[in-house]
Amino acid sequence: MTNGALVLAGGGVAGIAWETGVLLGIQDVQPATAAQILGAPTALLGTSAGAAVAAQLATGALLKDLFDAQLADDTAELFVEIDLASFGAMMAEAVAAATSPEDSRRRLGAVALAAETPSTAARRAVIEARLTEKSWGDRSLGLTAVDAETGELRIFDRSSGVDLVDAVMASCAVPGVWPVVEIGGHKYMDGGMRSGSNADLAAGADPVLIITPSTEQTPMGPAVPPAELAALAPGRVHVVYADAASIASFGMNPLDPAARKAAALAGREVGRRVANEVTTFWSQA
């Protein structure tokens, strides 16, 4: 990468709505900056929820249309019950004896492969509904996923020969919640099993704007690990984190479609508040 990059992190259905709101809020206050960030020279890197937003942006969807869809009562999203504390405990137990990060991902992959989930067809219908345009187009777009059997990272892009819907679905395949996605004889799960944002994969880009629907510090540590930020040097980096009001808007279940409206509105307020500092950051390129 030689141009700027926009990195969009994971965070469930609420995260999709919130990130959309943040970007629209920036556009509300600083439309020229938003146009630069969303312009063709900027590379897009998405993980999980961020993969959905990145794919929407890369295929030409308008922010206002995406935002309005988050406010609508009608949605193709599926409701799934999840308790974050129990889910976190399950993941921690699965990786407790892991000997390496890759081994941790293999163990999470075993959980994903064994889980009872909604059908692949039902989940694919959700992802298809998120994307108005279902071909890759010409934008620089990278979507992360993890091989559930080997633990290896995979970055899907337009040169991968992979259907865009499949790539987004793989990046969003939360272990134990959504079905793994078979692509080319491999079974893939959520890219967030490597990292919530996989920000280090934007190395070489300058500037790099990271948007993550998490506070800077989470119960599991920094939302964006220092090592990932260091990997982006000498490129300049700015991170937009969720504030307390945003976290409250997500509710107890960020996969609940009912959280979309509040999350989108909270994100828009964050975007408006940070628009000027993001403009200062981006304009120094």
XYZ file of N, CA and C in Angstrom:
855
model
N 0.831 -1.200 0.000
C 0.000 0.000 0.000
C 0.872 1.258 0.000
N 0.481 2.236 -0.782
C 1.206 3.501 -0.784
C 0.287 4.673 -0.462
N -1.011 4.468 -0.549
C -1.958 5.522 -0.208
C -2.463 5.313 1.215
N -3.490 6.061 1.593
C -4.070 5.900 2.911
C -4.905 4.635 3.004
N -5.249 4.288 4.249
C -6.076 3.106 4.479
C -7.117 3.410 5.549
N -8.286 2.852 5.373
C -9.358 2.894 6.359
C -9.536 1.480 6.878
N -9.319 1.287 8.177
C -9.417 -0.026 8.809
C -10.679 -0.054 9.662
N -11.547 -1.012 9.381
C -12.828 -1.125 10.079
C -12.852 -2.432 10.859
N -13.049 -2.328 12.170
C -12.926 -3.473 13.067
C -14.251 -4.204 13.254
N -14.183 -5.325 13.991
C -15.350 -6.132 14.264
C -16.160 -5.614 15.433
N -17.420 -6.057 15.517
C -18.274 -5.595 16.616
C -19.728 -5.969 16.467
N -20.021 -6.999 15.675
C -21.393 -7.461 15.559
C -22.284 -6.542 14.743
N -23.566 -6.846 14.769
C -24.542 -6.034 14.037
C -24.520 -4.595 14.537
N -24.368 -4.434 15.861
C -24.274 -3.083 16.422
C -23.041 -2.370 15.898
N -21.950 -3.102 15.710
C -20.718 -2.506 15.185
C -20.880 -2.008 13.764
N -21.608 -2.758 12.950
C -21.875 -2.305 11.577
C -22.608 -0.972 11.614
N -23.650 -0.910 12.422
C -24.440 0.319 12.518
C -23.594 1.465 13.053
N -22.802 1.204 14.077
C -22.000 2.256 14.710
C -20.941 2.799 13.757
N -20.231 1.930 13.072
C -19.201 2.392 12.137
C -19.813 3.206 11.005
N -20.972 2.780 10.528
C -21.674 3.544 9.501
C -22.015 4.932 10.029
N -22.490 4.980 11.269
C -22.819 6.268 11.874
C -21.612 7.163 12.043
N -20.487 6.590 12.477
C -19.262 7.382 12.647
C -18.864 8.034 11.328
N -18.850 7.257 10.276
C -18.436 7.799 8.982
C -19.411 8.868 8.490
N -20.702 8.655 8.713
C -21.672 9.666 8.301
C -21.514 10.927 9.148
N -21.226 10.766 10.433
C -21.002 11.926 11.290
C -19.810 12.754 10.828
N -18.746 12.092 10.415
C -17.592 12.815 9.856
C -18.010 13.557 8.598
N -18.804 12.885 7.780
C -19.275 13.515 6.540
C -20.175 14.708 6.834
N -20.980 14.639 7.888
C -21.860 15.752 8.254
C -21.073 17.035 8.490
N -19.948 16.894 9.207
C -19.175 18.062 9.641
C -18.071 18.420 8.662
N -17.451 17.401 8.086
C -16.308 17.614 7.190
C -16.504 16.779 5.920
N -17.413 17.213 5.042
C -17.704 16.411 3.850
C -16.490 16.197 2.945
N -15.608 17.197 2.857
C -14.430 17.039 2.003
C -13.499 15.968 2.555
N -13.350 15.945 3.862
C -12.513 14.916 4.488
C -13.108 13.533 4.265
N -14.413 13.415 4.467
C -15.068 12.129 4.252
C -14.881 11.656 2.816
N -14.970 12.578 1.884
C -14.789 12.215 0.476
C -13.382 11.695 0.222
N -12.389 12.301 0.885
C -11.012 11.829 0.736
C -10.836 10.447 1.346
N -11.371 10.261 2.554
C -11.216 8.981 3.245
C -11.911 7.862 2.474
N -13.061 8.174 1.910
C -13.838 7.162 1.208
C -13.499 7.088 -0.276
N -12.586 7.938 -0.742
C -12.230 7.971 -2.153
C -11.453 6.756 -2.603
N -11.429 6.548 -3.908
C -10.822 5.353 -4.491
C -9.364 5.113 -4.100
N -8.521 6.155 -3.912
C -7.124 5.854 -3.551
C -6.964 5.203 -2.183
N -7.958 5.352 -1.304
C -7.850 4.808 0.049
C -8.160 3.322 0.043
N -7.234 2.532 0.596
C -7.456 1.092 0.725
C -8.417 0.829 1.875
N -9.261 -0.165 1.713
C -10.223 -0.549 2.733
C -9.850 -1.925 3.284
N -9.776 -2.039 4.603
C -9.476 -3.307 5.255
C -10.549 -3.570 6.296
N -11.260 -4.680 6.176
C -12.365 -4.947 7.077
C -12.269 -6.297 7.747
N -12.659 -6.324 9.010
C -12.701 -7.561 9.785
C -14.087 -7.715 10.396
N -14.726 -8.857 10.148
C -16.027 -9.174 10.738
C -17.042 -8.076 10.406
N -17.609 -7.407 11.400
C -18.545 -6.319 11.107
C -17.926 -5.313 10.154
N -16.651 -5.022 10.360
C -15.950 -4.079 9.494
C -15.842 -4.561 8.063
N -15.850 -5.880 7.877
C -15.811 -6.418 6.516
C -17.092 -6.085 5.778
N -18.218 -6.153 6.489
C -19.494 -5.808 5.863
C -19.507 -4.346 5.445
N -19.063 -3.459 6.339
C -19.059 -2.027 6.029
C -18.077 -1.723 4.912
N -16.882 -2.318 4.986
C -15.867 -2.076 3.956
C -16.363 -2.520 2.586
N -17.020 -3.670 2.534
C -17.538 -4.160 1.258
C -18.644 -3.255 0.730
N -19.487 -2.773 1.612
C -20.538 -1.851 1.194
C -19.935 -0.585 0.588
N -18.933 -0.038 1.256
C -18.301 1.189 0.768
C -17.565 0.953 -0.539
N -16.875 -0.182 -0.624
C -16.081 -0.472 -1.817
C -16.937 -0.666 -3.048
N -18.167 -1.112 -2.841
C -19.042 -1.369 -3.983
C -19.974 -0.202 -4.272
N -19.699 0.956 -3.667
C -20.363 2.186 -4.067
C -21.599 2.578 -3.293
N -21.909 1.888 -2.208
C -23.085 2.274 -1.417
C -22.871 3.639 -0.784
N -23.934 4.427 -0.696
C -23.860 5.753 -0.109
C -24.069 5.673 1.394
N -23.282 6.436 2.145
C -23.371 6.401 3.598
C -24.777 6.682 4.109
N -25.425 7.683 3.546
C -26.760 8.039 4.030
C -27.742 6.882 3.827
N -27.628 6.188 2.700
C -28.497 5.038 2.461
C -28.201 3.922 3.459
N -26.915 3.682 3.717
C -26.537 2.648 4.681
C -27.030 3.000 6.076
N -26.908 4.272 6.422
C -27.354 4.729 7.734
C -28.866 4.592 7.871
N -29.592 5.029 6.860
C -31.053 4.937 6.911
C -31.511 3.487 7.063
N -30.774 2.562 6.441
C -31.125 1.147 6.556
C -30.969 0.654 7.995
N -30.015 1.241 8.712
C -29.817 0.847 10.107
C -30.948 1.367 11.005
N -31.579 2.442 10.599
C -32.680 3.006 11.391
C -34.021 2.327 11.104
N -34.091 1.619 9.984
C -35.355 1.011 9.567
C -35.727 -0.165 10.465
N -37.016 -0.319 10.694
C -37.483 -1.462 11.489
C -37.304 -2.776 10.743
N -37.535 -2.742 9.445
C -37.400 -3.953 8.638
C -35.924 -4.275 8.430
N -35.566 -5.525 8.589
C -34.185 -5.941 8.387
C -34.135 -7.422 8.050
N -33.120 -7.799 7.277
C -32.898 -9.209 6.967
C -32.015 -9.881 8.008
N -31.516 -9.092 8.975
C -30.628 -9.652 9.993
C -31.361 -10.697 10.836
N -30.629 -11.720 11.249
C -31.176 -12.766 12.095
C -30.878 -12.458 13.560
N -31.856 -12.701 14.411
C -31.610 -12.556 15.845
C -30.916 -13.803 16.368
N -29.900 -13.613 17.179
C -29.255 -14.727 17.861
C -28.992 -14.306 19.294
N -29.289 -15.168 20.209
C -29.081 -14.873 21.626
C -27.634 -15.168 21.984
N -26.967 -14.190 22.599
C -25.598 -14.402 23.031
C -25.344 -13.594 24.296
N -24.739 -14.236 25.247
C -24.324 -13.571 26.478
C -22.820 -13.357 26.385
N -22.402 -12.095 26.361
C -20.992 -11.806 26.111
C -20.084 -12.415 27.166
N -20.511 -12.410 28.415
C -19.676 -12.978 29.476
C -19.485 -14.475 29.258
N -20.577 -15.172 28.959
C -20.490 -16.616 28.723
C -19.695 -16.923 27.460
N -19.913 -16.099 26.440
C -19.176 -16.299 25.188
C -17.678 -16.105 25.412
N -17.313 -15.058 26.152
C -15.909 -14.816 26.438
C -15.294 -15.935 27.252
N -16.064 -16.459 28.223
C -15.569 -17.569 29.042
C -15.364 -18.816 28.195
N -16.272 -19.060 27.254
C -16.147 -20.206 26.366
C -14.891 -20.112 25.523
N -14.643 -18.919 24.993
C -13.453 -18.725 24.171
C -12.183 -18.874 24.997
N -12.199 -18.323 26.196
C -11.032 -18.424 27.064
C -10.726 -19.873 27.414
N -11.773 -20.636 27.683
C -11.580 -22.056 28.005
C -11.037 -22.819 26.806
N -11.516 -22.458 25.617
C -11.090 -23.161 24.409
C -9.606 -22.984 24.133
N -9.068 -21.816 24.485
C -7.667 -21.534 24.144
C -6.732 -21.646 25.345
N -7.247 -22.085 26.475
C -6.454 -22.082 27.707
C -5.149 -22.851 27.582
N -5.169 -23.961 26.864
C -3.966 -24.795 26.760
C -3.191 -24.556 25.462
N -3.531 -23.507 24.748
C -2.880 -23.246 23.455
C -1.405 -22.933 23.631
N -0.614 -23.348 22.677
C 0.838 -23.143 22.738
C 1.332 -22.014 21.846
N 0.429 -21.437 21.051
C 0.811 -20.346 20.151
C -0.464 -19.663 19.684
N -0.349 -18.444 19.142
C -1.547 -17.788 18.598
C -2.249 -18.629 17.533
N -1.472 -19.282 16.682
C -2.076 -20.113 15.638
C -2.795 -21.305 16.250
N -2.202 -21.884 17.303
C -2.856 -22.990 18.000
C -4.158 -22.512 18.646
N -4.156 -21.301 19.199
C -5.386 -20.732 19.759
C -6.471 -20.663 18.701
N -6.089 -20.219 17.526
C -7.081 -20.097 16.452
C -7.578 -21.470 16.002
N -6.699 -22.466 15.987
C -7.148 -23.815 15.641
C -8.166 -24.325 16.663
N -7.909 -24.042 17.926
C -8.828 -24.479 18.976
C -10.173 -23.763 18.865
N -10.150 -22.487 18.540
C -11.404 -21.773 18.296
C -12.092 -22.305 17.052
N -11.277 -22.690 16.077
C -11.836 -23.289 14.873
C -12.560 -24.585 15.163
N -12.040 -25.371 16.101
C -12.710 -26.614 16.487
C -14.077 -26.320 17.083
N -14.161 -25.241 17.869
C -15.455 -24.814 18.415
C -16.397 -24.445 17.273
N -15.869 -23.688 16.325
C -16.687 -23.255 15.196
C -17.193 -24.430 14.381
N -16.330 -25.398 14.150
C -16.694 -26.545 13.318
C -17.712 -27.458 13.996
N -17.689 -27.491 15.322
C -18.575 -28.394 16.062
C -19.920 -27.771 16.416
N -20.038 -26.475 16.267
C -21.219 -25.770 16.766
C -22.458 -26.009 15.909
N -23.603 -25.997 16.577
C -24.885 -25.977 15.875
C -25.249 -24.527 15.634
N -25.475 -24.171 14.389
C -25.717 -22.781 14.008
C -26.875 -22.709 13.020
N -27.357 -21.513 12.727
C -28.296 -21.381 11.608
C -27.665 -21.934 10.329
N -28.474 -22.262 9.365
C -27.968 -22.859 8.139
C -27.119 -21.877 7.341
N -26.248 -22.432 6.508
C -25.431 -21.598 5.628
C -26.311 -20.772 4.707
N -27.389 -21.367 4.211
C -28.293 -20.645 3.301
C -28.938 -19.453 3.997
N -29.366 -19.646 5.249
C -30.003 -18.554 5.979
C -29.006 -17.435 6.246
N -27.794 -17.802 6.597
C -26.777 -16.786 6.867
C -26.373 -16.064 5.589
N -26.257 -16.799 4.493
C -25.884 -16.168 3.226
C -26.934 -15.143 2.801
N -28.193 -15.434 3.058
C -29.252 -14.491 2.704
C -29.074 -13.170 3.450
N -28.601 -13.236 4.705
C -28.343 -12.022 5.481
C -27.244 -11.200 4.828
N -26.139 -11.862 4.478
C -24.996 -11.148 3.889
C -25.372 -10.564 2.531
N -26.114 -11.316 1.749
C -26.549 -10.803 0.448
C -27.397 -9.553 0.607
N -28.239 -9.530 1.635
C -29.101 -8.377 1.860
C -28.301 -7.142 2.255
N -27.134 -7.336 2.849
C -26.303 -6.194 3.239
C -25.651 -5.527 2.036
N -25.470 -6.278 0.957
C -24.701 -5.781 -0.193
C -25.619 -5.488 -1.369
N -25.698 -4.219 -1.737
C -26.472 -3.855 -2.921
C -25.787 -4.364 -4.180
N -24.470 -4.217 -4.206
C -23.654 -4.692 -5.326
C -22.812 -5.859 -4.819
N -22.794 -6.961 -5.554
C -22.173 -8.173 -5.042
C -20.917 -8.588 -5.792
N -20.345 -7.682 -6.564
C -19.066 -7.949 -7.219
C -18.003 -7.044 -6.611
N -16.754 -7.450 -6.707
C -15.672 -6.762 -6.013
C -15.431 -5.334 -6.490
N -15.556 -5.090 -7.755
C -15.241 -3.756 -8.273
C -13.741 -3.529 -8.314
N -13.341 -2.265 -8.434
C -11.930 -1.926 -8.640
C -11.235 -1.388 -7.405
N -11.961 -1.198 -6.297
C -11.345 -0.646 -5.088
C -10.366 -1.624 -4.456
N -9.392 -1.066 -3.754
C -8.495 -1.886 -2.935
C -9.255 -2.265 -1.674
N -9.670 -3.518 -1.591
C -10.502 -4.012 -0.495
C -9.941 -5.333 -0.005
N -9.616 -5.402 1.278
C -9.141 -6.640 1.876
C -10.056 -7.060 3.015
N -10.476 -8.316 3.027
C -11.382 -8.849 4.041
C -10.698 -10.028 4.724
N -10.622 -9.993 6.039
C -9.872 -11.007 6.763
C -10.757 -12.178 7.197
N -10.180 -13.361 7.186
C -10.829 -14.557 7.709
C -9.728 -15.483 8.214
N -10.122 -16.490 8.981
C -9.169 -17.439 9.546
C -9.595 -18.857 9.164
N -8.647 -19.644 8.687
C -8.903 -21.047 8.373
C -9.204 -21.776 9.678
N -10.390 -22.324 9.802
C -10.823 -22.924 11.061
C -10.055 -24.199 11.394
N -9.450 -24.809 10.410
C -8.721 -26.056 10.652
C -7.235 -25.831 10.898
N -6.639 -24.874 10.198
C -5.197 -24.640 10.352
C -4.878 -23.441 11.236
N -5.839 -22.536 11.423
C -5.588 -21.314 12.180
C -4.897 -20.230 11.390
N -4.696 -20.460 10.097
C -3.983 -19.492 9.265
C -4.890 -18.338 8.852
N -4.294 -17.159 8.783
C -5.008 -15.968 8.320
C -5.153 -16.016 6.809
N -6.293 -15.549 6.333
C -6.508 -15.387 4.892
C -7.057 -13.990 4.666
N -6.506 -13.301 3.696
C -7.006 -11.989 3.307
C -7.606 -12.121 1.915
N -8.907 -11.987 1.822
C -9.576 -12.064 0.531
C -9.599 -10.682 -0.120
N -9.302 -10.662 -1.420
C -9.433 -9.431 -2.200
C -9.900 -9.802 -3.598
N -9.972 -8.811 -4.458
C -10.560 -9.074 -5.773
C -9.714 -10.015 -6.617
N -8.450 -10.233 -6.232
C -7.591 -11.157 -6.982
C -7.670 -12.586 -6.452
N -8.481 -12.811 -5.415
C -8.523 -14.125 -4.780
C -9.374 -15.138 -5.540
N -10.187 -14.657 -6.468
C -11.075 -15.567 -7.177
C -12.196 -16.101 -6.310
N -12.587 -15.319 -5.312
C -13.594 -15.727 -4.343
C -14.801 -14.807 -4.469
N -15.983 -15.357 -4.394
C -17.213 -14.573 -4.425
C -17.220 -13.583 -3.267
N -17.604 -12.339 -3.532
C -17.584 -11.306 -2.497
C -18.499 -11.667 -1.330
N -19.670 -12.194 -1.603
C -20.589 -12.562 -0.529
C -19.953 -13.628 0.362
N -19.305 -14.607 -0.248
C -18.630 -15.653 0.538
C -17.525 -15.065 1.403
N -16.763 -14.113 0.842
C -15.661 -13.510 1.588
C -16.172 -12.738 2.799
N -17.245 -11.955 2.611
C -17.816 -11.213 3.731
C -18.382 -12.174 4.759
N -19.067 -13.201 4.293
C -19.673 -14.169 5.204
C -18.599 -14.879 6.026
N -17.475 -15.210 5.400
C -16.382 -15.856 6.122
C -15.810 -14.932 7.178
N -15.598 -13.677 6.823
C -15.018 -12.724 7.769
C -15.923 -12.499 8.961
N -17.233 -12.702 8.790
C -18.223 -12.458 9.841
C -18.660 -13.726 10.571
N -17.998 -14.856 10.313
C -18.453 -16.148 10.845
C -17.976 -16.351 12.280
N -18.659 -15.731 13.231
C -18.299 -15.828 14.648
C -18.398 -17.287 15.110
N -17.332 -17.843 15.689
C -17.372 -19.244 16.131
C -18.481 -19.503 17.139
N -19.201 -20.583 16.927
C -20.262 -20.943 17.842
C -21.559 -20.206 17.617
N -21.552 -19.220 16.718
C -22.739 -18.413 16.447
C -23.202 -18.604 15.008
N -22.291 -18.381 14.063
C -22.612 -18.492 12.644
C -21.839 -19.642 12.017
N -22.335 -20.207 10.929
C -21.654 -21.359 10.318
C -20.313 -20.961 9.698
N -19.364 -21.898 9.737
C -18.120 -21.689 9.006
C -18.465 -21.642 7.521
N -17.568 -21.062 6.750
C -17.823 -20.856 5.323
C -16.784 -21.613 4.522
N -17.241 -22.519 3.690
C -16.315 -23.313 2.887
C -16.000 -22.589 1.588
N -14.712 -22.375 1.356
C -14.234 -21.701 0.153
C -13.018 -22.461 -0.352
N -13.106 -22.977 -1.550
C -11.960 -23.661 -2.146
C -11.461 -24.840 -1.328
N -12.375 -25.564 -0.699
C -11.987 -26.733 0.083
C -11.508 -26.428 1.484
N -11.494 -25.152 1.869
C -11.110 -24.751 3.226
C -12.328 -24.186 3.941
N -12.355 -24.331 5.259
C -13.461 -23.827 6.063
C -12.978 -22.642 6.887
N -13.667 -21.525 6.721
C -13.201 -20.265 7.306
C -14.161 -19.764 8.383
N -13.552 -19.052 9.346
C -14.320 -18.406 10.403
C -13.887 -16.943 10.508
N -14.511 -16.260 11.418
C -14.353 -14.823 11.632
C -12.889 -14.373 11.694
N -12.571 -13.331 10.920
C -11.222 -12.766 10.948
C -10.850 -12.166 12.283
N -11.871 -11.861 13.110
C -11.618 -11.319 14.431
C -10.986 -12.318 15.380
N -10.901 -13.589 14.980
C -10.242 -14.576 15.823
C -8.724 -14.398 15.807
N -8.222 -13.640 14.862
C -6.806 -13.246 14.906
C -6.654 -11.947 15.664
N -7.510 -10.986 15.347
C -7.442 -9.660 15.956
C -8.747 -8.936 15.660
N -9.170 -8.093 16.602
C -10.410 -7.367 16.390
C -10.386 -6.461 15.178
N -9.211 -5.931 14.844
C -9.113 -5.026 13.706
C -8.093 -5.474 12.658
N -7.138 -6.328 13.056
C -6.072 -6.734 12.142
C -5.394 -5.519 11.508
N -5.230 -4.479 12.324
C -4.740 -3.205 11.804
C -3.348 -3.304 11.207
N -2.529 -4.218 11.706
C -1.161 -4.331 11.204
C -1.105 -4.697 9.730
N -2.192 -5.242 9.204
C -2.218 -5.624 7.798
C -2.256 -4.410 6.875
N -2.470 -3.222 7.439
C -2.439 -1.994 6.650
C -1.036 -1.402 6.591
N -0.043 -2.129 7.055
C 1.336 -1.632 7.032
C 1.724 -1.214 5.618
N 2.380 -0.066 5.528
C 2.768 0.494 4.237
C 1.856 1.605 3.781
N 0.685 1.698 4.386
C -0.246 2.781 4.054
C 0.040 3.993 4.933
N -0.269 5.169 4.409
C -0.096 6.407 5.173
C -1.009 7.470 4.546
N -1.942 7.993 5.342
C -2.250 7.723 6.748
C -3.149 6.505 6.908
N -3.306 6.057 8.160
C -4.193 4.931 8.465
C -5.209 5.392 9.514
N -6.478 5.334 9.159
C -7.557 5.647 10.089
C -8.219 4.339 10.500
N -8.247 4.070 11.801
C -8.853 2.856 12.343
C -10.123 3.243 13.083
N -11.205 2.567 12.782
C -12.475 2.803 13.476
C -12.876 1.493 14.137
N -13.005 1.519 15.462
C -13.328 0.296 16.202
C -14.442 0.548 17.210
N -15.480 -0.276 17.198
C -16.589 -0.098 18.133
C -16.265 -0.658 19.516
N -15.152 -0.217 20.073
C -14.687 -0.641 21.394
C -14.056 0.563 22.073
N -14.049 0.535 23.391
C -13.256 1.523 24.108
C -11.777 1.204 23.914
N -10.928 2.178 24.194
C -9.493 1.955 23.975
C -8.982 0.756 24.764
N -9.435 0.636 26.003
C -9.098 -0.513 26.833
C -10.356 -1.357 27.035
N -10.237 -2.651 26.799
C -11.353 -3.572 26.988
C -10.978 -4.569 28.079
N -11.929 -5.362 28.562
C -11.603 -6.369 29.570
C -10.541 -7.366 29.108
N -10.371 -7.482 27.799
C -9.376 -8.420 27.257
C -8.077 -7.719 26.862
N -7.971 -6.415 27.160
C -6.761 -5.681 26.814
C -7.061 -4.566 25.831
N -6.017 -3.966 25.259
C -6.227 -2.868 24.317
C -7.056 -3.303 23.106
N -7.989 -2.474 22.693
C -8.809 -2.803 21.527
C -7.943 -2.978 20.287
N -6.939 -2.115 20.154
C -5.968 -2.250 19.064
C -4.604 -2.471 19.717
N -4.067 -3.670 19.658
C -2.824 -3.977 20.361
C -1.680 -3.051 19.952
N -0.857 -2.636 20.912
C 0.280 -1.760 20.602
C 1.171 -2.311 19.497
N 1.343 -3.628 19.455
C 2.197 -4.218 18.422
C 1.632 -3.969 17.026
N 0.309 -3.971 16.913
C -0.305 -3.700 15.615
C -0.098 -2.244 15.213
N -0.226 -1.339 16.171
C 0.008 0.075 15.886
C 1.459 0.307 15.501
N 2.378 -0.368 16.210
C 3.801 -0.206 15.913
C 4.130 -0.715 14.515
N 3.415 -1.746 14.073
C 3.675 -2.320 12.755
C 3.329 -1.357 11.625
N 2.540 -0.340 11.921
C 2.132 0.615 10.890
C 3.150 1.731 10.677
N 4.136 1.841 11.561
C 5.180 2.852 11.405
C 5.952 2.598 10.103
N 6.410 3.664 9.436
C 6.354 5.076 9.834
C 5.065 5.791 9.429
N 4.073 5.041 8.972
C 2.802 5.663 8.621
C 2.128 6.279 9.830
N 1.400 7.342 9.620
C 0.683 8.003 10.716
C -0.640 7.282 10.957
N -1.020 7.182 12.224
C -2.198 6.398 12.602
C -3.100 7.215 13.517
N -4.397 7.095 13.298
C -5.375 7.701 14.195
C -6.477 6.675 14.423
N -6.881 6.511 15.677
C -7.920 5.543 16.019
C -9.143 6.260 16.571
N -10.303 5.914 16.052
C -11.571 6.398 16.599
C -12.178 5.255 17.407
N -12.299 5.475 18.707
C -12.856 4.469 19.613
C -14.306 4.811 19.951
N -15.021 3.826 20.459
C -16.376 4.062 20.962
C -16.310 4.747 22.322
N -17.267 5.617 22.583
C -17.361 6.245 23.898
C -18.356 5.465 24.763
N -18.528 5.919 25.992
C -19.403 5.203 26.919
C -20.839 5.136 26.412
N -21.313 6.232 25.815
C -22.678 6.238 25.298
C -22.851 5.216 24.172
N -21.816 5.070 23.372
C -21.876 4.089 22.286
C -21.930 2.673 22.836
N -21.078 2.387 23.811
C -21.069 1.048 24.400
C -22.438 0.741 25.007
N -23.018 1.724 25.667
C -24.348 1.531 26.250
C -25.391 1.252 25.163
N -25.235 1.898 24.016
C -26.208 1.719 22.933
C -26.174 0.308 22.351
N -25.033 -0.364 22.482
C -24.922 -1.725 21.930
C -25.749 -2.719 22.738
N -26.010 -2.403 23.993
C -26.764 -3.313 24.834
C -25.949 -4.533 25.226
N -26.632 -5.522 25.742
C -25.974 -6.738 26.217
C -25.682 -7.722 25.099
N -26.273 -7.480 23.943
C -26.106 -8.407 22.823
C -25.861 -7.619 21.541
N -24.593 -7.417 21.147
C -24.300 -6.638 19.944
C -24.698 -7.333 18.646
N -25.167 -8.579 18.751
C -25.650 -9.280 17.563
C -27.163 -9.142 17.400
N -27.807 -8.468 18.328
C -29.251 -8.272 18.270
C -29.574 -7.152 17.278
N -30.343 -7.450 16.223
C -30.695 -6.403 15.250
C -31.387 -5.198 15.877
N -32.000 -5.403 17.037
C -32.696 -4.294 17.699
C -31.731 -3.217 18.172
N -30.426 -3.533 18.252
C -29.430 -2.556 18.697
C -29.012 -1.598 17.588
N -29.423 -1.857 16.360
C -28.889 -1.117 15.212
C -29.163 0.382 15.288
N -30.389 0.754 15.572
C -30.756 2.175 15.524
C -29.970 2.986 16.551
N -29.986 2.530 17.798
C -29.273 3.267 18.844
C -27.781 3.328 18.559
N -27.222 2.229 18.056
C -25.790 2.201 17.754
C -25.444 3.148 16.616
N -26.272 3.181 15.594
C -26.034 4.081 14.460
C -26.080 5.537 14.902
N -27.061 5.878 15.710
C -27.187 7.257 16.186
C -26.018 7.642 17.084
N -25.599 6.719 17.957
C -24.457 6.995 18.827
C -23.188 7.166 18.007
N -23.028 6.334 16.987
C -21.855 6.448 16.127
C -21.824 7.767 15.384
N -22.977 8.221 14.941
C -23.027 9.497 14.213
C -22.589 10.646 15.112
N -22.988 10.590 16.378
C -22.559 11.628 17.315
C -21.047 11.590 17.521
N -20.488 10.396 17.635
C -19.028 10.286 17.760
C -18.358 10.850 16.519
N -18.876 10.500 15.347
C -18.291 10.989 14.103
C -18.298 12.502 14.005
N -19.405 13.105 14.404
C -19.485 14.570 14.389
C -18.463 15.174 15.351
N -18.303 14.539 16.500
C -17.397 15.080 17.517
C -15.929 14.974 17.104
N -15.579 13.910 16.390
C -14.165 13.704 16.040
C -13.835 14.208 14.641
N -14.818 14.719 13.925
C -14.603 15.082 12.518
C -13.461 16.061 12.324
N -13.371 17.060 13.181
C -12.325 18.066 12.993
C -10.940 17.499 13.265
N -10.804 16.680 14.298
C -9.491 16.099 14.572
C -9.107 15.083 13.501
N -10.086 14.366 12.964
C -9.798 13.449 11.864
C -9.354 14.240 10.631
N -9.978 15.401 10.404
C -9.587 16.244 9.276
C -8.145 16.737 9.436
N -7.815 17.181 10.609
C -6.435 17.625 10.870
C -5.451 16.487 10.621
N -5.782 15.307 11.127
C -4.924 14.129 10.940
C -4.773 13.786 9.466
N -5.889 13.664 8.754
C -5.839 13.190 7.371
C -5.184 14.226 6.459
N -5.402 15.499 6.750
C -4.888 16.557 5.872
C -3.368 16.716 5.956
N -2.753 16.113 6.961
C -1.300 16.202 7.094
C -0.565 15.220 6.190
N -1.327 14.404 5.471
C -0.702 13.417 4.600
C 0.128 14.094 3.511
